[in-house]
């Protein structure tokens, strides 16, 4: 059953890339790089969360970073 979800994630990532990549002009190298990096990182995160659902997500990281700043600014 997990492999069906993995295949589904891969198909969605492929569809996103096939749909968006031709819309970007040839000169948009930074945008293409950013799109590729974010797509790969999102895919890796989705695959990891598939195999390790108890793994903390990106919101836990943001809370760990910004919670101390929030307590400083509340005073």
mmCIF file with all atom_site columns, N, CA and C in Angstrom:
data_model
loop_
_atom_site.group_PDB
_atom_site.id
_atom_site.type_symbol
_atom_site.label_atom_id
_atom_site.label_alt_id
_atom_site.label_comp_id
_atom_site.label_asym_id
_atom_site.label_entity_id
_atom_site.label_seq_id
_atom_site.pdbx_PDB_ins_code
_atom_site.Cartn_x
_atom_site.Cartn_y
_atom_site.Cartn_z
_atom_site.occupancy
_atom_site.B_iso_or_equiv
_atom_site.pdbx_formal_charge
_atom_site.auth_seq_id
_atom_site.auth_comp_id
_atom_site.auth_asym_id
_atom_site.auth_atom_id
_atom_site.pdbx_PDB_model_num
ATOM 1   N N  . UNK A 1 1  ? 0.820  -1.193 0.000   1.00 0.00 ? 1  UNK A N  1
ATOM 2   C CA . UNK A 1 1  ? 0.000  0.000  0.000   1.00 0.00 ? 1  UNK A CA 1
ATOM 3   C C  . UNK A 1 1  ? 0.867  1.261  0.000   1.00 0.00 ? 1  UNK A C  1
ATOM 4   N N  . UNK A 1 2  ? 1.984  1.223  0.741   1.00 0.00 ? 2  UNK A N  1
ATOM 5   C CA . UNK A 1 2  ? 2.868  2.386  0.756   1.00 0.00 ? 2  UNK A CA 1
ATOM 6   C C  . UNK A 1 2  ? 3.433  2.665  -0.620  1.00 0.00 ? 2  UNK A C  1
ATOM 7   N N  . UNK A 1 3  ? 3.701  1.603  -1.357  1.00 0.00 ? 3  UNK A N  1
ATOM 8   C CA . UNK A 1 3  ? 4.295  1.806  -2.679  1.00 0.00 ? 3  UNK A CA 1
ATOM 9   C C  . UNK A 1 3  ? 3.330  2.507  -3.624  1.00 0.00 ? 3  UNK A C  1
ATOM 10  N N  . UNK A 1 4  ? 2.035  2.314  -3.417  1.00 0.00 ? 4  UNK A N  1
ATOM 11  C CA . UNK A 1 4  ? 1.056  3.042  -4.221  1.00 0.00 ? 4  UNK A CA 1
ATOM 12  C C  . UNK A 1 4  ? 1.118  4.535  -3.902  1.00 0.00 ? 4  UNK A C  1
ATOM 13  N N  . UNK A 1 5  ? 1.271  4.872  -2.628  1.00 0.00 ? 5  UNK A N  1
ATOM 14  C CA . UNK A 1 5  ? 1.396  6.275  -2.244  1.00 0.00 ? 5  UNK A CA 1
ATOM 15  C C  . UNK A 1 5  ? 2.690  6.878  -2.790  1.00 0.00 ? 5  UNK A C  1
ATOM 16  N N  . UNK A 1 6  ? 3.766  6.091  -2.737  1.00 0.00 ? 6  UNK A N  1
ATOM 17  C CA . UNK A 1 6  ? 5.057  6.567  -3.265  1.00 0.00 ? 6  UNK A CA 1
ATOM 18  C C  . UNK A 1 6  ? 4.927  6.825  -4.757  1.00 0.00 ? 6  UNK A C  1
ATOM 19  N N  . UNK A 1 7  ? 4.298  5.908  -5.458  1.00 0.00 ? 7  UNK A N  1
ATOM 20  C CA . UNK A 1 7  ? 4.083  6.093  -6.898  1.00 0.00 ? 7  UNK A CA 1
ATOM 21  C C  . UNK A 1 7  ? 3.202  7.310  -7.151  1.00 0.00 ? 7  UNK A C  1
ATOM 22  N N  . UNK A 1 8  ? 2.189  7.509  -6.329  1.00 0.00 ? 8  UNK A N  1
ATOM 23  C CA . UNK A 1 8  ? 1.319  8.673  -6.469  1.00 0.00 ? 8  UNK A CA 1
ATOM 24  C C  . UNK A 1 8  ? 2.069  9.980  -6.263  1.00 0.00 ? 8  UNK A C  1
ATOM 25  N N  . UNK A 1 9  ? 2.943  10.020 -5.268  1.00 0.00 ? 9  UNK A N  1
ATOM 26  C CA . UNK A 1 9  ? 3.746  11.219 -5.021  1.00 0.00 ? 9  UNK A CA 1
ATOM 27  C C  . UNK A 1 9  ? 4.656  11.485 -6.215  1.00 0.00 ? 9  UNK A C  1
ATOM 28  N N  . UNK A 1 10 ? 5.291  10.435 -6.726  1.00 0.00 ? 10 UNK A N  1
ATOM 29  C CA . UNK A 1 10 ? 6.189  10.591 -7.876  1.00 0.00 ? 10 UNK A CA 1
ATOM 30  C C  . UNK A 1 10 ? 5.432  11.080 -9.105  1.00 0.00 ? 10 UNK A C  1
ATOM 31  N N  . UNK A 1 11 ? 4.236  10.564 -9.311  1.00 0.00 ? 11 UNK A N  1
ATOM 32  C CA . UNK A 1 11 ? 3.430  10.991 -10.462 1.00 0.00 ? 11 UNK A CA 1
ATOM 33  C C  . UNK A 1 11 ? 3.029  12.457 -10.320 1.00 0.00 ? 11 UNK A C  1
ATOM 34  N N  . UNK A 1 12 ? 2.638  12.854 -9.120  1.00 0.00 ? 12 UNK A N  1
ATOM 35  C CA . UNK A 1 12 ? 2.253  14.251 -8.903  1.00 0.00 ? 12 UNK A CA 1
ATOM 36  C C  . UNK A 1 12 ? 3.437  15.181 -9.139  1.00 0.00 ? 12 UNK A C  1
ATOM 37  N N  . UNK A 1 13 ? 4.612  14.806 -8.642  1.00 0.00 ? 13 UNK A N  1
ATOM 38  C CA . UNK A 1 13 ? 5.806  15.625 -8.875  1.00 0.00 ? 13 UNK A CA 1
ATOM 39  C C  . UNK A 1 13 ? 6.133  15.712 -10.363 1.00 0.00 ? 13 UNK A C  1
ATOM 40  N N  . UNK A 1 14 ? 5.983  14.600 -11.070 1.00 0.00 ? 14 UNK A N  1
ATOM 41  C CA . UNK A 1 14 ? 6.255  14.602 -12.509 1.00 0.00 ? 14 UNK A CA 1
ATOM 42  C C  . UNK A 1 14 ? 5.245  15.475 -13.257 1.00 0.00 ? 14 UNK A C  1
ATOM 43  N N  . UNK A 1 15 ? 3.986  15.395 -12.887 1.00 0.00 ? 15 UNK A N  1
ATOM 44  C CA . UNK A 1 15 ? 2.954  16.214 -13.537 1.00 0.00 ? 15 UNK A CA 1
ATOM 45  C C  . UNK A 1 15 ? 3.215  17.694 -13.274 1.00 0.00 ? 15 UNK A C  1
ATOM 46  N N  . UNK A 1 16 ? 3.581  18.031 -12.042 1.00 0.00 ? 16 UNK A N  1
ATOM 47  C CA . UNK A 1 16 ? 3.905  19.429 -11.724 1.00 0.00 ? 16 UNK A CA 1
ATOM 48  C C  . UNK A 1 16 ? 5.036  19.938 -12.604 1.00 0.00 ? 16 UNK A C  1
ATOM 49  N N  . UNK A 1 17 ? 6.072  19.123 -12.746 1.00 0.00 ? 17 UNK A N  1
ATOM 50  C CA . UNK A 1 17 ? 7.231  19.536 -13.530 1.00 0.00 ? 17 UNK A CA 1
ATOM 51  C C  . UNK A 1 17 ? 6.882  19.654 -15.009 1.00 0.00 ? 17 UNK A C  1
ATOM 52  N N  . UNK A 1 18 ? 6.162  18.683 -15.539 1.00 0.00 ? 18 UNK A N  1
ATOM 53  C CA . UNK A 1 18 ? 5.787  18.733 -16.954 1.00 0.00 ? 18 UNK A CA 1
ATOM 54  C C  . UNK A 1 18 ? 4.885  19.921 -17.242 1.00 0.00 ? 18 UNK A C  1
ATOM 55  N N  . UNK A 1 19 ? 4.041  20.286 -16.290 1.00 0.00 ? 19 UNK A N  1
ATOM 56  C CA . UNK A 1 19 ? 3.119  21.404 -16.489 1.00 0.00 ? 19 UNK A CA 1
ATOM 57  C C  . UNK A 1 19 ? 3.818  22.752 -16.359 1.00 0.00 ? 19 UNK A C  1
ATOM 58  N N  . UNK A 1 20 ? 4.687  22.898 -15.375 1.00 0.00 ? 20 UNK A N  1
ATOM 59  C CA . UNK A 1 20 ? 5.285  24.200 -15.081 1.00 0.00 ? 20 UNK A CA 1
ATOM 60  C C  . UNK A 1 20 ? 6.551  24.506 -15.881 1.00 0.00 ? 20 UNK A C  1
ATOM 61  N N  . UNK A 1 21 ? 7.366  23.506 -16.148 1.00 0.00 ? 21 UNK A N  1
ATOM 62  C CA . UNK A 1 21 ? 8.678  23.747 -16.780 1.00 0.00 ? 21 UNK A CA 1
ATOM 63  C C  . UNK A 1 21 ? 8.573  24.454 -18.130 1.00 0.00 ? 21 UNK A C  1
ATOM 64  N N  . UNK A 1 22 ? 7.685  24.042 -19.027 1.00 0.00 ? 22 UNK A N  1
ATOM 65  C CA . UNK A 1 22 ? 7.601  24.745 -20.325 1.00 0.00 ? 22 UNK A CA 1
ATOM 66  C C  . UNK A 1 22 ? 7.119  26.190 -20.208 1.00 0.00 ? 22 UNK A C  1
ATOM 67  N N  . UNK A 1 23 ? 6.429  26.532 -19.144 1.00 0.00 ? 23 UNK A N  1
ATOM 68  C CA . UNK A 1 23 ? 5.944  27.902 -18.975 1.00 0.00 ? 23 UNK A CA 1
ATOM 69  C C  . UNK A 1 23 ? 7.058  28.870 -18.614 1.00 0.00 ? 23 UNK A C  1
ATOM 70  N N  . UNK A 1 24 ? 8.158  28.334 -18.108 1.00 0.00 ? 24 UNK A N  1
ATOM 71  C CA . UNK A 1 24 ? 9.292  29.195 -17.749 1.00 0.00 ? 24 UNK A CA 1
ATOM 72  C C  . UNK A 1 24 ? 10.154 29.423 -18.986 1.00 0.00 ? 24 UNK A C  1
ATOM 73  N N  . UNK A 1 25 ? 10.501 30.663 -19.181 1.00 0.00 ? 25 UNK A N  1
ATOM 74  C CA . UNK A 1 25 ? 11.307 31.013 -20.348 1.00 0.00 ? 25 UNK A CA 1
ATOM 75  C C  . UNK A 1 25 ? 12.737 30.521 -20.175 1.00 0.00 ? 25 UNK A C  1
ATOM 76  N N  . UNK A 1 26 ? 13.454 30.460 -21.265 1.00 0.00 ? 26 UNK A N  1
ATOM 77  C CA . UNK A 1 26 ? 14.828 29.967 -21.262 1.00 0.00 ? 26 UNK A CA 1
ATOM 78  C C  . UNK A 1 26 ? 15.741 30.829 -20.392 1.00 0.00 ? 26 UNK A C  1
ATOM 79  N N  . UNK A 1 27 ? 15.457 32.133 -20.314 1.00 0.00 ? 27 UNK A N  1
ATOM 80  C CA . UNK A 1 27 ? 16.307 33.053 -19.555 1.00 0.00 ? 27 UNK A CA 1
ATOM 81  C C  . UNK A 1 27 ? 16.093 32.935 -18.044 1.00 0.00 ? 27 UNK A C  1
ATOM 82  N N  . UNK A 1 28 ? 15.062 32.265 -17.618 1.00 0.00 ? 28 UNK A N  1
ATOM 83  C CA . UNK A 1 28 ? 14.694 32.196 -16.201 1.00 0.00 ? 28 UNK A CA 1
ATOM 84  C C  . UNK A 1 28 ? 15.472 31.077 -15.493 1.00 0.00 ? 28 UNK A C  1
ATOM 85  N N  . UNK A 1 29 ? 16.781 31.189 -15.494 1.00 0.00 ? 29 UNK A N  1
ATOM 86  C CA . UNK A 1 29 ? 17.610 30.123 -14.921 1.00 0.00 ? 29 UNK A CA 1
ATOM 87  C C  . UNK A 1 29 ? 17.473 30.047 -13.405 1.00 0.00 ? 29 UNK A C  1
ATOM 88  N N  . UNK A 1 30 ? 17.423 31.188 -12.735 1.00 0.00 ? 30 UNK A N  1
ATOM 89  C CA . UNK A 1 30 ? 17.287 31.174 -11.275 1.00 0.00 ? 30 UNK A CA 1
ATOM 90  C C  . UNK A 1 30 ? 15.933 30.599 -10.858 1.00 0.00 ? 30 UNK A C  1
ATOM 91  N N  . UNK A 1 31 ? 14.895 30.953 -11.583 1.00 0.00 ? 31 UNK A N  1
ATOM 92  C CA . UNK A 1 31 ? 13.568 30.443 -11.267 1.00 0.00 ? 31 UNK A CA 1
ATOM 93  C C  . UNK A 1 31 ? 13.491 28.938 -11.503 1.00 0.00 ? 31 UNK A C  1
ATOM 94  N N  . UNK A 1 32 ? 14.105 28.482 -12.578 1.00 0.00 ? 32 UNK A N  1
ATOM 95  C CA . UNK A 1 32 ? 14.117 27.044 -12.852 1.00 0.00 ? 32 UNK A CA 1
ATOM 96  C C  . UNK A 1 32 ? 14.899 26.291 -11.783 1.00 0.00 ? 32 UNK A C  1
ATOM 97  N N  . UNK A 1 33 ? 16.007 26.866 -11.342 1.00 0.00 ? 33 UNK A N  1
ATOM 98  C CA . UNK A 1 33 ? 16.802 26.232 -10.294 1.00 0.00 ? 33 UNK A CA 1
ATOM 99  C C  . UNK A 1 33 ? 16.013 26.172 -8.993  1.00 0.00 ? 33 UNK A C  1
ATOM 100 N N  . UNK A 1 34 ? 15.365 27.272 -8.642  1.00 0.00 ? 34 UNK A N  1
ATOM 101 C CA . UNK A 1 34 ? 14.566 27.307 -7.421  1.00 0.00 ? 34 UNK A CA 1
ATOM 102 C C  . UNK A 1 34 ? 13.420 26.305 -7.499  1.00 0.00 ? 34 UNK A C  1
ATOM 103 N N  . UNK A 1 35 ? 12.752 26.221 -8.636  1.00 0.00 ? 35 UNK A N  1
ATOM 104 C CA . UNK A 1 35 ? 11.661 25.273 -8.815  1.00 0.00 ? 35 UNK A CA 1
ATOM 105 C C  . UNK A 1 35 ? 12.163 23.843 -8.653  1.00 0.00 ? 35 UNK A C  1
ATOM 106 N N  . UNK A 1 36 ? 13.292 23.534 -9.280  1.00 0.00 ? 36 UNK A N  1
ATOM 107 C CA . UNK A 1 36 ? 13.835 22.177 -9.210  1.00 0.00 ? 36 UNK A CA 1
ATOM 108 C C  . UNK A 1 36 ? 14.239 21.825 -7.779  1.00 0.00 ? 36 UNK A C  1
ATOM 109 N N  . UNK A 1 37 ? 14.907 22.747 -7.095  1.00 0.00 ? 37 UNK A N  1
ATOM 110 C CA . UNK A 1 37 ? 15.365 22.476 -5.726  1.00 0.00 ? 37 UNK A CA 1
ATOM 111 C C  . UNK A 1 37 ? 14.176 22.288 -4.793  1.00 0.00 ? 37 UNK A C  1
ATOM 112 N N  . UNK A 1 38 ? 13.187 23.177 -4.879  1.00 0.00 ? 38 UNK A N  1
ATOM 113 C CA . UNK A 1 38 ? 12.024 23.065 -4.001  1.00 0.00 ? 38 UNK A CA 1
ATOM 114 C C  . UNK A 1 38 ? 11.203 21.818 -4.301  1.00 0.00 ? 38 UNK A C  1
ATOM 115 N N  . UNK A 1 39 ? 11.108 21.442 -5.559  1.00 0.00 ? 39 UNK A N  1
ATOM 116 C CA . UNK A 1 39 ? 10.375 20.229 -5.921  1.00 0.00 ? 39 UNK A CA 1
ATOM 117 C C  . UNK A 1 39 ? 11.082 18.988 -5.386  1.00 0.00 ? 39 UNK A C  1
ATOM 118 N N  . UNK A 1 40 ? 12.393 18.941 -5.537  1.00 0.00 ? 40 UNK A N  1
ATOM 119 C CA . UNK A 1 40 ? 13.152 17.792 -5.036  1.00 0.00 ? 40 UNK A CA 1
ATOM 120 C C  . UNK A 1 40 ? 13.076 17.717 -3.518  1.00 0.00 ? 40 UNK A C  1
ATOM 121 N N  . UNK A 1 41 ? 13.256 18.853 -2.835  1.00 0.00 ? 41 UNK A N  1
ATOM 122 C CA . UNK A 1 41 ? 13.174 18.854 -1.377  1.00 0.00 ? 41 UNK A CA 1
ATOM 123 C C  . UNK A 1 41 ? 11.777 18.463 -0.889  1.00 0.00 ? 41 UNK A C  1
ATOM 124 N N  . UNK A 1 42 ? 10.758 18.951 -1.558  1.00 0.00 ? 42 UNK A N  1
ATOM 125 C CA . UNK A 1 42 ? 9.393  18.570 -1.195  1.00 0.00 ? 42 UNK A CA 1
ATOM 126 C C  . UNK A 1 42 ? 9.144  17.090 -1.416  1.00 0.00 ? 42 UNK A C  1
ATOM 127 N N  . UNK A 1 43 ? 9.668  16.553 -2.503  1.00 0.00 ? 43 UNK A N  1
ATOM 128 C CA . UNK A 1 43 ? 9.527  15.120 -2.766  1.00 0.00 ? 43 UNK A CA 1
ATOM 129 C C  . UNK A 1 43 ? 10.254 14.284 -1.734  1.00 0.00 ? 43 UNK A C  1
ATOM 130 N N  . UNK A 1 44 ? 11.460 14.686 -1.373  1.00 0.00 ? 44 UNK A N  1
ATOM 131 C CA . UNK A 1 44 ? 12.218 13.962 -0.357  1.00 0.00 ? 44 UNK A CA 1
ATOM 132 C C  . UNK A 1 44 ? 11.471 13.983 0.974   1.00 0.00 ? 44 UNK A C  1
ATOM 133 N N  . UNK A 1 45 ? 10.957 15.152 1.344   1.00 0.00 ? 45 UNK A N  1
ATOM 134 C CA . UNK A 1 45 ? 10.202 15.256 2.594   1.00 0.00 ? 45 UNK A CA 1
ATOM 135 C C  . UNK A 1 45 ? 8.952  14.379 2.555   1.00 0.00 ? 45 UNK A C  1
ATOM 136 N N  . UNK A 1 46 ? 8.252  14.361 1.434   1.00 0.00 ? 46 UNK A N  1
ATOM 137 C CA . UNK A 1 46 ? 7.053  13.529 1.317   1.00 0.00 ? 46 UNK A CA 1
ATOM 138 C C  . UNK A 1 46 ? 7.407  12.045 1.432   1.00 0.00 ? 46 UNK A C  1
ATOM 139 N N  . UNK A 1 47 ? 8.495  11.626 0.791   1.00 0.00 ? 47 UNK A N  1
ATOM 140 C CA . UNK A 1 47 ? 8.910  10.225 0.874   1.00 0.00 ? 47 UNK A CA 1
ATOM 141 C C  . UNK A 1 47 ? 9.336  9.863  2.297   1.00 0.00 ? 47 UNK A C  1
ATOM 142 N N  . UNK A 1 48 ? 10.089 10.749 2.952   1.00 0.00 ? 48 UNK A N  1
ATOM 143 C CA . UNK A 1 48 ? 10.512 10.472 4.322   1.00 0.00 ? 48 UNK A CA 1
ATOM 144 C C  . UNK A 1 48 ? 9.322  10.386 5.269   1.00 0.00 ? 48 UNK A C  1
ATOM 145 N N  . UNK A 1 49 ? 8.358  11.285 5.114   1.00 0.00 ? 49 UNK A N  1
ATOM 146 C CA . UNK A 1 49 ? 7.173  11.237 5.962   1.00 0.00 ? 49 UNK A CA 1
ATOM 147 C C  . UNK A 1 49 ? 6.328  10.004 5.684   1.00 0.00 ? 49 UNK A C  1
ATOM 148 N N  . UNK A 1 50 ? 6.462  9.443  4.507   1.00 0.00 ? 50 UNK A N  1
ATOM 149 C CA . UNK A 1 50 ? 5.748  8.219  4.176   1.00 0.00 ? 50 UNK A CA 1
ATOM 150 C C  . UNK A 1 50 ? 6.307  7.040  4.968   1.00 0.00 ? 50 UNK A C  1
ATOM 151 N N  . UNK A 1 51 ? 7.632  6.968  5.093   1.00 0.00 ? 51 UNK A N  1
ATOM 152 C CA . UNK A 1 51 ? 8.261  5.848  5.788   1.00 0.00 ? 51 UNK A CA 1
ATOM 153 C C  . UNK A 1 51 ? 8.414  6.097  7.289   1.00 0.00 ? 51 UNK A C  1
ATOM 154 N N  . UNK A 1 52 ? 8.542  7.356  7.690   1.00 0.00 ? 52 UNK A N  1
ATOM 155 C CA . UNK A 1 52 ? 8.703  7.712  9.099   1.00 0.00 ? 52 UNK A CA 1
ATOM 156 C C  . UNK A 1 52 ? 7.663  8.762  9.479   1.00 0.00 ? 52 UNK A C  1
ATOM 157 N N  . UNK A 1 53 ? 6.417  8.346  9.686   1.00 0.00 ? 53 UNK A N  1
ATOM 158 C CA . UNK A 1 53 ? 5.364  9.339  9.962   1.00 0.00 ? 53 UNK A CA 1
ATOM 159 C C  . UNK A 1 53 ? 5.541  10.067 11.291  1.00 0.00 ? 53 UNK A C  1
ATOM 160 N N  . UNK A 1 54 ? 6.319  9.514  12.222  1.00 0.00 ? 54 UNK A N  1
ATOM 161 C CA . UNK A 1 54 ? 6.523  10.190 13.503  1.00 0.00 ? 54 UNK A CA 1
ATOM 162 C C  . UNK A 1 54 ? 7.601  11.263 13.414  1.00 0.00 ? 54 UNK A C  1
ATOM 163 N N  . UNK A 1 55 ? 8.257  11.374 12.260  1.00 0.00 ? 55 UNK A N  1
ATOM 164 C CA . UNK A 1 55 ? 9.305  12.372 12.065  1.00 0.00 ? 55 UNK A CA 1
ATOM 165 C C  . UNK A 1 55 ? 8.703  13.780 12.141  1.00 0.00 ? 55 UNK A C  1
ATOM 166 N N  . UNK A 1 56 ? 9.372  14.693 12.848  1.00 0.00 ? 56 UNK A N  1
ATOM 167 C CA . UNK A 1 56 ? 8.834  16.057 12.902  1.00 0.00 ? 56 UNK A CA 1
ATOM 168 C C  . UNK A 1 56 ? 8.903  16.732 11.534  1.00 0.00 ? 56 UNK A C  1
ATOM 169 N N  . UNK A 1 57 ? 7.891  17.505 11.233  1.00 0.00 ? 57 UNK A N  1
ATOM 170 C CA . UNK A 1 57 ? 7.826  18.183 9.945   1.00 0.00 ? 57 UNK A CA 1
ATOM 171 C C  . UNK A 1 57 ? 8.493  19.545 9.984   1.00 0.00 ? 57 UNK A C  1
ATOM 172 N N  . UNK A 1 58 ? 8.361  20.293 8.912   1.00 0.00 ? 58 UNK A N  1
ATOM 173 C CA . UNK A 1 58 ? 9.006  21.604 8.840   1.00 0.00 ? 58 UNK A CA 1
ATOM 174 C C  . UNK A 1 58 ? 8.447  22.610 9.841   1.00 0.00 ? 58 UNK A C  1
ATOM 175 N N  . UNK A 1 59 ? 7.194  22.457 10.243  1.00 0.00 ? 59 UNK A N  1
ATOM 176 C CA . UNK A 1 59 ? 6.633  23.400 11.210  1.00 0.00 ? 59 UNK A CA 1
ATOM 177 C C  . UNK A 1 59 ? 7.289  23.256 12.576  1.00 0.00 ? 59 UNK A C  1
ATOM 178 N N  . UNK A 1 60 ? 7.702  22.041 12.929  1.00 0.00 ? 60 UNK A N  1
ATOM 179 C CA . UNK A 1 60 ? 8.420  21.849 14.188  1.00 0.00 ? 60 UNK A CA 1
ATOM 180 C C  . UNK A 1 60 ? 9.766  22.572 14.155  1.00 0.00 ? 60 UNK A C  1
ATOM 181 N N  . UNK A 1 61 ? 10.420 22.555 13.009  1.00 0.00 ? 61 UNK A N  1
ATOM 182 C CA . UNK A 1 61 ? 11.691 23.260 12.865  1.00 0.00 ? 61 UNK A CA 1
ATOM 183 C C  . UNK A 1 61 ? 11.483 24.769 13.015  1.00 0.00 ? 61 UNK A C  1
ATOM 184 N N  . UNK A 1 62 ? 10.455 25.304 12.375  1.00 0.00 ? 62 UNK A N  1
ATOM 185 C CA . UNK A 1 62 ? 10.174 26.735 12.485  1.00 0.00 ? 62 UNK A CA 1
ATOM 186 C C  . UNK A 1 62 ? 9.828  27.117 13.922  1.00 0.00 ? 62 UNK A C  1
ATOM 187 N N  . UNK A 1 63 ? 9.069  26.274 14.604  1.00 0.00 ? 63 UNK A N  1
ATOM 188 C CA . UNK A 1 63 ? 8.752  26.560 16.009  1.00 0.00 ? 63 UNK A CA 1
ATOM 189 C C  . UNK A 1 63 ? 10.009 26.548 16.861  1.00 0.00 ? 63 UNK A C  1
ATOM 190 N N  . UNK A 1 64 ? 10.917 25.624 16.618  1.00 0.00 ? 64 UNK A N  1
ATOM 191 C CA . UNK A 1 64 ? 12.151 25.552 17.395  1.00 0.00 ? 64 UNK A CA 1
ATOM 192 C C  . UNK A 1 64 ? 13.019 26.784 17.159  1.00 0.00 ? 64 UNK A C  1
ATOM 193 N N  . UNK A 1 65 ? 12.999 27.300 15.947  1.00 0.00 ? 65 UNK A N  1
ATOM 194 C CA . UNK A 1 65 ? 13.823 28.466 15.629  1.00 0.00 ? 65 UNK A CA 1
ATOM 195 C C  . UNK A 1 65 ? 13.206 29.755 16.173  1.00 0.00 ? 65 UNK A C  1
ATOM 196 N N  . UNK A 1 66 ? 11.915 29.929 15.968  1.00 0.00 ? 66 UNK A N  1
ATOM 197 C CA . UNK A 1 66 ? 11.299 31.219 16.263  1.00 0.00 ? 66 UNK A CA 1
ATOM 198 C C  . UNK A 1 66 ? 10.659 31.327 17.644  1.00 0.00 ? 66 UNK A C  1
ATOM 199 N N  . UNK A 1 67 ? 10.475 30.232 18.353  1.00 0.00 ? 67 UNK A N  1
ATOM 200 C CA . UNK A 1 67 ? 9.868  30.317 19.674  1.00 0.00 ? 67 UNK A CA 1
ATOM 201 C C  . UNK A 1 67 ? 10.734 31.127 20.640  1.00 0.00 ? 67 UNK A C  1
ATOM 202 N N  . UNK A 1 68 ? 12.050 30.924 20.674  1.00 0.00 ? 68 UNK A N  1
ATOM 203 C CA . UNK A 1 68 ? 12.858 31.781 21.559  1.00 0.00 ? 68 UNK A CA 1
ATOM 204 C C  . UNK A 1 68 ? 12.763 33.263 21.192  1.00 0.00 ? 68 UNK A C  1
ATOM 205 N N  . UNK A 1 69 ? 12.682 33.562 19.917  1.00 0.00 ? 69 UNK A N  1
ATOM 206 C CA . UNK A 1 69 ? 12.540 34.964 19.510  1.00 0.00 ? 69 UNK A CA 1
ATOM 207 C C  . UNK A 1 69 ? 11.200 35.532 19.965  1.00 0.00 ? 69 UNK A C  1
ATOM 208 N N  . UNK A 1 70 ? 10.164 34.723 19.916  1.00 0.00 ? 70 UNK A N  1
ATOM 209 C CA . UNK A 1 70 ? 8.847  35.164 20.367  1.00 0.00 ? 70 UNK A CA 1
ATOM 210 C C  . UNK A 1 70 ? 8.829  35.489 21.830  1.00 0.00 ? 70 UNK A C  1
ATOM 211 N N  . UNK A 1 71 ? 9.513  34.673 22.629  1.00 0.00 ? 71 UNK A N  1
ATOM 212 C CA . UNK A 1 71 ? 9.539  34.958 24.070  1.00 0.00 ? 71 UNK A CA 1
ATOM 213 C C  . UNK A 1 71 ? 10.342 36.216 24.373  1.00 0.00 ? 71 UNK A C  1
ATOM 214 N N  . UNK A 1 72 ? 11.361 36.495 23.582  1.00 0.00 ? 72 UNK A N  1
ATOM 215 C CA . UNK A 1 72 ? 12.150 37.710 23.780  1.00 0.00 ? 72 UNK A CA 1
ATOM 216 C C  . UNK A 1 72 ? 11.307 38.950 23.477  1.00 0.00 ? 72 UNK A C  1
ATOM 217 N N  . UNK A 1 73 ? 10.538 38.890 22.387  1.00 0.00 ? 73 UNK A N  1
ATOM 218 C CA . UNK A 1 73 ? 9.752  40.051 21.973  1.00 0.00 ? 73 UNK A CA 1
ATOM 219 C C  . UNK A 1 73 ? 8.495  40.247 22.816  1.00 0.00 ? 73 UNK A C  1
ATOM 220 N N  . UNK A 1 74 ? 8.033  39.218 23.542  1.00 0.00 ? 74 UNK A N  1
ATOM 221 C CA . UNK A 1 74 ? 6.855  39.356 24.379  1.00 0.00 ? 74 UNK A CA 1
ATOM 222 C C  . UNK A 1 74 ? 7.135  40.191 25.621  1.00 0.00 ? 74 UNK A C  1
ATOM 223 N N  . UNK A 1 75 ? 8.376  40.225 26.048  1.00 0.00 ? 75 UNK A N  1
ATOM 224 C CA . UNK A 1 75 ? 8.721  40.936 27.279  1.00 0.00 ? 75 UNK A CA 1
ATOM 225 C C  . UNK A 1 75 ? 8.725  42.414 27.102  1.00 0.00 ? 75 UNK A C  1
#
